[in-house]
Coordinates of C-alpha atoms in Angstrom, one line a residue:
X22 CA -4.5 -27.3 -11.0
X23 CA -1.8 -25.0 -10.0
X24 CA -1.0 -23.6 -6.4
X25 CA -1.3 -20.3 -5.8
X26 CA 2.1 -19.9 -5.1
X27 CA 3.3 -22.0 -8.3
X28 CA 1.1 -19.5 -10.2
X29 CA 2.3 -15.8 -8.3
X30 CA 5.3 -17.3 -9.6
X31 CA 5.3 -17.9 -12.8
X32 CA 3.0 -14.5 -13.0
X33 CA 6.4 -12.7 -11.1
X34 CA 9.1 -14.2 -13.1
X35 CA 7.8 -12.0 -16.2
X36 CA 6.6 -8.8 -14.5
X37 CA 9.6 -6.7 -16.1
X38 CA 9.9 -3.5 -14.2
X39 CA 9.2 -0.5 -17.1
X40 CA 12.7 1.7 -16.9
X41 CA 10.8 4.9 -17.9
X42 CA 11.0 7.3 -15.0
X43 CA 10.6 11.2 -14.4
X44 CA 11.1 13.5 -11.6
X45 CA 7.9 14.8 -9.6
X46 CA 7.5 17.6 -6.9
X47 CA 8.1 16.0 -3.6
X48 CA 4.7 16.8 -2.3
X49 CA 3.3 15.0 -5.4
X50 CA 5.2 12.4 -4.8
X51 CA 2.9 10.4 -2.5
X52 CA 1.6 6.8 -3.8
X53 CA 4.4 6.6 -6.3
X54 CA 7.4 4.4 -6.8
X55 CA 10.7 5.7 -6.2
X56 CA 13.0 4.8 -8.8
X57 CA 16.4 6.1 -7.0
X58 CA 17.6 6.1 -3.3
X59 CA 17.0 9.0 -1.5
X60 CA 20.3 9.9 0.6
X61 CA 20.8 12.5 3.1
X62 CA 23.2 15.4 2.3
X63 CA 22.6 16.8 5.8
X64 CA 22.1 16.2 9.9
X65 CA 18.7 15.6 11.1
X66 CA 17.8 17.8 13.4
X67 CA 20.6 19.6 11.7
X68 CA 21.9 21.0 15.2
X69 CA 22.1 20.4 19.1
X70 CA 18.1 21.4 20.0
X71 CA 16.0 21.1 23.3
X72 CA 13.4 18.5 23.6
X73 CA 11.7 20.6 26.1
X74 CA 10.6 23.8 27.6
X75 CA 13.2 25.2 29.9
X76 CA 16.5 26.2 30.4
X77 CA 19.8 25.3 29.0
X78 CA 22.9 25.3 31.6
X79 CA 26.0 24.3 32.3
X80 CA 25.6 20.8 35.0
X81 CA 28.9 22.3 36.3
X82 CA 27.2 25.4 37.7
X83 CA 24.4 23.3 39.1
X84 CA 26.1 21.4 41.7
X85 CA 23.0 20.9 44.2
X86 CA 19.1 20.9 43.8
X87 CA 18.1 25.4 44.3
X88 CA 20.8 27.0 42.5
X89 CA 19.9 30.0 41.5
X90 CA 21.8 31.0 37.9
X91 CA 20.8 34.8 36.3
X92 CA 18.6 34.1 33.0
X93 CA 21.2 35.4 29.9
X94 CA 19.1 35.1 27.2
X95 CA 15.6 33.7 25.7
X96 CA 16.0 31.1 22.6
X97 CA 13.1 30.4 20.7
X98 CA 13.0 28.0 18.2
X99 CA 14.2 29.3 15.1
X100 CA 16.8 31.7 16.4
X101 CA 20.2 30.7 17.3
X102 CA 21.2 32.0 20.8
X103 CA 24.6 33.3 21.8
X104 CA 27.3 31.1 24.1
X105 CA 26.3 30.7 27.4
X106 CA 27.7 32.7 29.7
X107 CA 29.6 30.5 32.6
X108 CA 26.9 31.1 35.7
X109 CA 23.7 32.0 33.6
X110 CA 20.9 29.7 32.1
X111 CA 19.2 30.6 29.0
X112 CA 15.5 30.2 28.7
X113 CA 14.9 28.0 26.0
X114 CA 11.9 26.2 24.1
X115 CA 11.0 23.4 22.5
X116 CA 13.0 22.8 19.2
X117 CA 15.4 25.9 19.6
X118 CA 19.2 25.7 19.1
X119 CA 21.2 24.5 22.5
X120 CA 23.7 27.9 22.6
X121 CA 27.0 26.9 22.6
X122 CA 28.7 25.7 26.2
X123 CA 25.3 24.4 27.4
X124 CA 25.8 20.7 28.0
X125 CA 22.0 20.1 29.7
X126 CA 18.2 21.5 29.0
X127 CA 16.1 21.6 32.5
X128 CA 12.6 21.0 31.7
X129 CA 10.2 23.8 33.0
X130 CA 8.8 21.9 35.4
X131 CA 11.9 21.4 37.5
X132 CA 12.5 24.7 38.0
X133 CA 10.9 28.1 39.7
X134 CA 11.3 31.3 38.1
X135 CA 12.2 34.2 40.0
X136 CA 12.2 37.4 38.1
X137 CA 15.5 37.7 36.5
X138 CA 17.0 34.5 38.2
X139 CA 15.3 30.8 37.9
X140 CA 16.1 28.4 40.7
X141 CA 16.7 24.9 39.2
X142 CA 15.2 22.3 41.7
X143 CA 16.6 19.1 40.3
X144 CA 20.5 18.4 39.6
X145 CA 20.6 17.7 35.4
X146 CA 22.7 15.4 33.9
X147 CA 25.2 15.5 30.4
X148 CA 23.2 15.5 27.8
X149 CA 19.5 16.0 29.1
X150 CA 16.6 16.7 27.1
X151 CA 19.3 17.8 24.3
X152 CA 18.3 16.0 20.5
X153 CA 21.8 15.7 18.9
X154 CA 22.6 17.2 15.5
X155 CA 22.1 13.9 13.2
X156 CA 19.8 12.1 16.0
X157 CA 17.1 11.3 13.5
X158 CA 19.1 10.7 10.1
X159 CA 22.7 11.3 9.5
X160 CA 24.6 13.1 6.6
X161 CA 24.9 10.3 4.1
X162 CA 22.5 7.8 5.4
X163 CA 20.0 6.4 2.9
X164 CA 16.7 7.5 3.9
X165 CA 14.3 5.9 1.0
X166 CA 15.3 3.1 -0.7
X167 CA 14.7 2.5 -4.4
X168 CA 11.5 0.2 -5.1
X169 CA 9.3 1.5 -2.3
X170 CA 5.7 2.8 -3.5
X171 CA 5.8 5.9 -1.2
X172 CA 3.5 6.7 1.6
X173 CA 2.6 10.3 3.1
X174 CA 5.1 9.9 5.9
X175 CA 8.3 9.1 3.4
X176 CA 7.2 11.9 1.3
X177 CA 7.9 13.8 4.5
X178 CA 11.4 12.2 5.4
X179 CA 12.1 13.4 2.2
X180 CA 11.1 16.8 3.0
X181 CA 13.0 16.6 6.4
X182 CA 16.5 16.4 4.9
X183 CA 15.6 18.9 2.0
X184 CA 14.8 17.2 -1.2
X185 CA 12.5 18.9 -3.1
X186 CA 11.9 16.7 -6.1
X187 CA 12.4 12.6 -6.4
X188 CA 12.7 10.7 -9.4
X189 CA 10.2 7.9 -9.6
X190 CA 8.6 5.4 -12.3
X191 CA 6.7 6.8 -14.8
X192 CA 2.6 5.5 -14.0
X193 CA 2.2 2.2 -15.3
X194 CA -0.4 2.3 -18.3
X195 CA -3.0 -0.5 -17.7
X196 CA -5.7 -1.0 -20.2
X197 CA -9.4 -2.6 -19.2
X198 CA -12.0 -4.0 -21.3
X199 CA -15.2 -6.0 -20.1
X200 CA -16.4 -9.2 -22.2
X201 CA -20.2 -10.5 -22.1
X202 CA -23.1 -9.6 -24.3
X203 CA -24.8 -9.5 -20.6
X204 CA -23.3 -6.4 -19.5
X205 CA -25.4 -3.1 -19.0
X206 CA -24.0 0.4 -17.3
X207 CA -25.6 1.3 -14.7
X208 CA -27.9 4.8 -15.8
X209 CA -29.2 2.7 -18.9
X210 CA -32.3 0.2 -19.1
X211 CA -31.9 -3.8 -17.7
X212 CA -33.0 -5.8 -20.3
X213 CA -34.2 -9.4 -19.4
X214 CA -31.2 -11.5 -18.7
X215 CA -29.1 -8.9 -18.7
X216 CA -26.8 -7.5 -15.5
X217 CA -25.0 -4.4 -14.8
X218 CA -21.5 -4.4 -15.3
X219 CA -20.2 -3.8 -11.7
X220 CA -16.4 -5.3 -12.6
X221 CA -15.7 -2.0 -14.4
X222 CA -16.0 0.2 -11.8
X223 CA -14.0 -2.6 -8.8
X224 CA -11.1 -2.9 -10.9
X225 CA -10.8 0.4 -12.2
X226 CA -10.5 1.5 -8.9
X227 CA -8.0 -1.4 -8.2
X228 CA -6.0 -0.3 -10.6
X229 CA -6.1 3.5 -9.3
X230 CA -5.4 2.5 -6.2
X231 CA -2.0 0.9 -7.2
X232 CA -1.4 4.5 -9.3
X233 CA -2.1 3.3 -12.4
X234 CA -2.8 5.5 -15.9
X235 CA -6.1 3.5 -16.7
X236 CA -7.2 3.2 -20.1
X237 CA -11.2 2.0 -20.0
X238 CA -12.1 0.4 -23.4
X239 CA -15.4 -1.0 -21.5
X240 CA -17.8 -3.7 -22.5
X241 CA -17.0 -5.8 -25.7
X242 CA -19.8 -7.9 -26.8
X243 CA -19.4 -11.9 -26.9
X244 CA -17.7 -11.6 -30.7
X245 CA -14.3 -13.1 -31.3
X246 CA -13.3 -9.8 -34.6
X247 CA -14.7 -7.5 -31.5
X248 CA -12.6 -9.1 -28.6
X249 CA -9.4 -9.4 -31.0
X250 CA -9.6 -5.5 -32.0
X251 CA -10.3 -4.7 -28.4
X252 CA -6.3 -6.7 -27.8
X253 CA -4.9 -5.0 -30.4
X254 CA -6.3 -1.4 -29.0
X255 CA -5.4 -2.6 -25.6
X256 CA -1.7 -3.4 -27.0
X257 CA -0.7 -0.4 -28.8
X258 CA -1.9 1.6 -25.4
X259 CA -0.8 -0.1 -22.7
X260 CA 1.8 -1.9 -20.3
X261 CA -0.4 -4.2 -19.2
X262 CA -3.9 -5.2 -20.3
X263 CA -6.7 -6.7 -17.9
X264 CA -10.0 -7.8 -18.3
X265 CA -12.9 -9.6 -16.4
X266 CA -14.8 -12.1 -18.1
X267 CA -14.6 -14.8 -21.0
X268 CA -11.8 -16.7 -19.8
X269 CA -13.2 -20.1 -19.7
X270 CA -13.9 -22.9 -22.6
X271 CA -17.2 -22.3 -23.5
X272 CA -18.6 -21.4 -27.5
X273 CA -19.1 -17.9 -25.8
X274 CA -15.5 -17.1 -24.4
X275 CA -13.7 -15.5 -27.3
X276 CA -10.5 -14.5 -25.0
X277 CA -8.7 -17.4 -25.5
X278 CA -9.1 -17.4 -29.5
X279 CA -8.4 -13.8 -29.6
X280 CA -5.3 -13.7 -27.6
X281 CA -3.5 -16.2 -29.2
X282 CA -4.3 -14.8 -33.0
X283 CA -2.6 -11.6 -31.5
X284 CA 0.1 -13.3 -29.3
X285 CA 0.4 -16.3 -26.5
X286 CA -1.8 -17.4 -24.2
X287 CA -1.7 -19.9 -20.9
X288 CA -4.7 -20.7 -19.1
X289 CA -4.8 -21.8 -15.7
X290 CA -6.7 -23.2 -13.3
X291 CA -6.0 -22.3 -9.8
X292 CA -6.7 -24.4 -7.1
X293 CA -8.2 -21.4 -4.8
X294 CA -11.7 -20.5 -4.1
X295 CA -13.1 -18.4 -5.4
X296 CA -11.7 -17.2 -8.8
X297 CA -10.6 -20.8 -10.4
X298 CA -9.4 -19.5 -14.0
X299 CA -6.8 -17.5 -14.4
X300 CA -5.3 -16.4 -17.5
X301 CA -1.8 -15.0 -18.2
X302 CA -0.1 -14.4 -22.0
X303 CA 0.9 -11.3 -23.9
X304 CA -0.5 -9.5 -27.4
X305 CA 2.6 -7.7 -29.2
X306 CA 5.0 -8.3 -26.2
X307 CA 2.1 -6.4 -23.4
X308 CA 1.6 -8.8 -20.5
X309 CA -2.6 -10.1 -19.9
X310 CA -4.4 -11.1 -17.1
X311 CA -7.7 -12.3 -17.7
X312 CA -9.5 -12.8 -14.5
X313 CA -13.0 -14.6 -14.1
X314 CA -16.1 -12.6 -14.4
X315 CA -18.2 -13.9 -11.5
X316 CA -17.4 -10.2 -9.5
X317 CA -16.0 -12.1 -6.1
X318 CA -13.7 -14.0 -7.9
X319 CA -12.7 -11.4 -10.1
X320 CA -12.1 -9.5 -6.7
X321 CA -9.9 -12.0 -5.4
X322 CA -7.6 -12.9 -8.4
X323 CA -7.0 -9.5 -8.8
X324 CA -5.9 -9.0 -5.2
X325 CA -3.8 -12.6 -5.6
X326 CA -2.6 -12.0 -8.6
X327 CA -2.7 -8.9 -10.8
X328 CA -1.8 -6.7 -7.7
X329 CA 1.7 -8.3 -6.5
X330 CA 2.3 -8.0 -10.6
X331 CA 1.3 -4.8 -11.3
X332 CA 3.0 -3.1 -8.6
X333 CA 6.6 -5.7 -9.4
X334 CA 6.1 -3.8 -13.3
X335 CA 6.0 -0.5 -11.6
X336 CA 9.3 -0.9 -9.9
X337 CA 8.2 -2.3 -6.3
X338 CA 10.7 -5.0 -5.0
X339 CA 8.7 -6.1 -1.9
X340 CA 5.3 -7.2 -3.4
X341 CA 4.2 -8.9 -0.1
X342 CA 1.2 -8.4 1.5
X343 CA 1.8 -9.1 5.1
X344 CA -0.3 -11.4 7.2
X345 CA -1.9 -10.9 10.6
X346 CA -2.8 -14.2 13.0
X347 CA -6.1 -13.7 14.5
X348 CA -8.9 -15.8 16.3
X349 CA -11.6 -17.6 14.2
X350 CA -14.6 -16.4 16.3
X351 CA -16.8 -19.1 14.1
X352 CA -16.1 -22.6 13.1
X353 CA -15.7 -24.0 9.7
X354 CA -16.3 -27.4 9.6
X355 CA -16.5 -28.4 6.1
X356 CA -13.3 -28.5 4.0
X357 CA -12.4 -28.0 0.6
X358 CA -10.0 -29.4 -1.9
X359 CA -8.8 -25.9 -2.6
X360 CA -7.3 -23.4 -0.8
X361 CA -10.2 -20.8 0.2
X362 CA -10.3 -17.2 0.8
X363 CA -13.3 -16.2 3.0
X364 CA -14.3 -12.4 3.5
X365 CA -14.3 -11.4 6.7
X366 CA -14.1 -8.9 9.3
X367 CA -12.5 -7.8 12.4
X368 CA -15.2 -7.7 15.1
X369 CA -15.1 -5.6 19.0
X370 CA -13.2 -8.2 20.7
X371 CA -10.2 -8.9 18.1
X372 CA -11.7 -12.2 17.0
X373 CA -12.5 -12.6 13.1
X374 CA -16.1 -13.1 11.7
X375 CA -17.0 -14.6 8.1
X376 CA -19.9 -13.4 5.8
X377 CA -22.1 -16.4 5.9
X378 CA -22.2 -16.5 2.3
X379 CA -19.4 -17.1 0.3
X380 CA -20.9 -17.7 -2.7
X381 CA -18.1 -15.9 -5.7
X382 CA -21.2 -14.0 -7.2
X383 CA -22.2 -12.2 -3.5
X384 CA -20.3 -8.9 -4.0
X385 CA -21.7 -8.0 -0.9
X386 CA -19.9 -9.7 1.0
X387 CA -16.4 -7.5 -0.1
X388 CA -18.1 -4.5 1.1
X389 CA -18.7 -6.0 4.7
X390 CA -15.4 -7.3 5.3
X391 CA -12.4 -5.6 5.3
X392 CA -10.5 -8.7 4.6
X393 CA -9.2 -12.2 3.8
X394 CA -9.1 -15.2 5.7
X395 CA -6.3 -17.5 3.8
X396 CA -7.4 -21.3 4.8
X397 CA -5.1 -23.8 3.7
X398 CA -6.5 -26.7 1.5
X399 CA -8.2 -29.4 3.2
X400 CA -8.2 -27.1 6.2
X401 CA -11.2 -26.5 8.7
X402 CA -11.6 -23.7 11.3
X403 CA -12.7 -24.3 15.3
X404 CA -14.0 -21.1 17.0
X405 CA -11.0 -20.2 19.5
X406 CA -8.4 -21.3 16.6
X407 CA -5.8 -18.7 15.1
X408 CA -6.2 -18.1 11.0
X409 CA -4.2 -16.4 9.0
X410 CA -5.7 -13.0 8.2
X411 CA -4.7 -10.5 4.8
X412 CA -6.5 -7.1 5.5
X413 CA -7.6 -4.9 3.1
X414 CA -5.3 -2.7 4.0
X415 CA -2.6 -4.6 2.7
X416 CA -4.5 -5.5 -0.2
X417 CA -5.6 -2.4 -2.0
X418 CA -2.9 -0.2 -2.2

């Protein structure tokens, strides 16, 4: 069996970023993968500006705790003040230009105002409560790098040194069918050994989640001239094609058959629990995963596996998901040969708690977690011990 590192390997070494891109309002921007830097053509704050409520003086007319200096002028944000006058303090809010010879803001609170006149209480210093022009990003300074699937907040540094558009990667095209004479939508009667297809609706939002253009050819019946149509569909449509089911060795499994009539096919067997078989070729040069059916395992693989891919086709260089050490707040005594993902949670003290069922076909148990445990082969858990913990968060998006 393979490691799941020997197989995100070999599945990374042929994710081939597409080269399409196209340029997108900035505010439509977020969740997207930025297919050029974004550099700063201008100061950020783009002048001197006060940090606080106050006044803006000269420290050389403040020479001892009560001066009094004559109020000049008001500067709100917004609205550029005048020089200030050698002598005078200008009363000046948060975010407003620092007017020309002022070298210090006094916060409000260290001062009394007296009519016309304020009496500064404190002595200030060069440079107080003043943001400098170019204090948050300086002209020319790369502020989004190219490969980076964009949040909210970069949307906003982009906003913040004026780009109102940003070229990004085109949304990858991912077809989805679903194999198994078994399958049933939800809405329509359950037959006697039959199930309802809950696959389709998990990794159709997987695949949303990473931004994906999702092209649903839903359930294909256990027939090899149906499964090899549905590749060729899947093929002419798509940049990648994924599906759930059919992917072992048994009469009923027509993946493997139909696959490598159209194109190439390796099958794998991972050694991770859940999700054992993995499958990885291409129909008319457009990549395939095939992931198990069991729902768990599908889950998984598809968090292991198609994710880091998916988003390394769209253009993303740091496919990652980072790791957080956390205490085991259970034990887990008896090992296994493989290496094991367990669904688990983040409980009121910090600690991590496991669904006591791991079974691959409990889909329950992804709903009450909101993570992974990754336990090394071989390895057991003692309550008080520190695991290594992949949360959701890092996982779905």
């Amino acid at each position: 069996m393979l490691s799941v590192e020997e197989a995100l390997a070999r599945l990374l070494a042929q994710a081939q970023p597409i080269t399409d891109a196209e340029s997108v309002p900035t505010a439509a921007a977020h969740g997207r993968v930025l297919a050029q830097p974004v550099v700063s053509g201008m100061d950020v704050p783009p002048m001197d500006n006060s940090q606080m409520d106050g006044y803006a003086v000269r420290c050389a007319d403040v020479p001892a705790a009560g001066t009094v200096l004559r109020v000049s002028q008001r500067i709100a944000a917004g609205h550029p003040g005048g020089p200030l006058e050698p002598g005078t303090a200008a009363r000046i809010f948060t975010g407003a230009p620092v007017p020309p010879g002022a070298d210090a803001i006094v916060m409000q609170e260290a001062t009394t105002a007296a009519g016309a006149e304020v009496v500064v209480n404190e002595v200030p210093k060069p440079g107080a409560w003043i943001r400098r022009a170019g204090f948050d990003v300086p002209r020319g300074a790369t502020v989004l790098a190219a490969g980076q699937r964009l949040r909210p907040q970069d949307c906003g540094l982009a906003a913040s040194v004026g780009v109102a558009r940003l070229t990004v990667a085109r949304r990858l095209r991912a077809a989805v069918f679903f194999t198994g004479d078994e399958l049933v939508m939800p809405g329509e009667p359950l037959p006697p050994g039959r199930i309802y297809n809950s696959n389709r609706f998990v990794l159709r939002g997987l695949l949303e989640r990473l931004g994906c253009t999702v092209i649903d050819l839903g359930i294909v019946p256990d027939d090899y001239e149906r499964t090899r149509r549905a590749f060729v569909e899947a093929a002419s449509r798509a940049d990648v094609i994924v599906t759930s089911g059919g992917v072992s060795v048994g009469e009923e499994d027509h993946v493997k058959p139909a696959v490598q009539a159209e194109g190439t096919l390796d099958l794998w067997q991972i050694a991770m629990k859940p999700g054992k078989p993995l499958a990885f070729g291409a129909v008319a040069g457009v990549p395939f995963i095939g992931l198990p059916g069991n729902p768990v395992s599908s889950f998984v693989t598809f968090l292991i596996f198609a994710r880091p891919f998916i988003l390394r086709r769209q253009g993303v260089t740091d496919v990652a998901a980072r790791a957080l050490p956390l205490r085991a707040d259970f034990d887990w005594p008896k090992p296994d040969k493989r290496r094991e993902f367990l669904r688990a949670r983040v409980n009121g003290e910090g600690g991590l708690d496991v669904f006591a069922n791991q079974n691959s076909a409990v889909l329950t148990s992804t709903t009450w977690a909101d993570g992974l445990i990754d336990l090394p082969a071989g390895a057991t858990v003692a309550r008080g011990q520190t695991v290594r913990y992949l949360p959701f968060s890092e996982l779905l998006g």
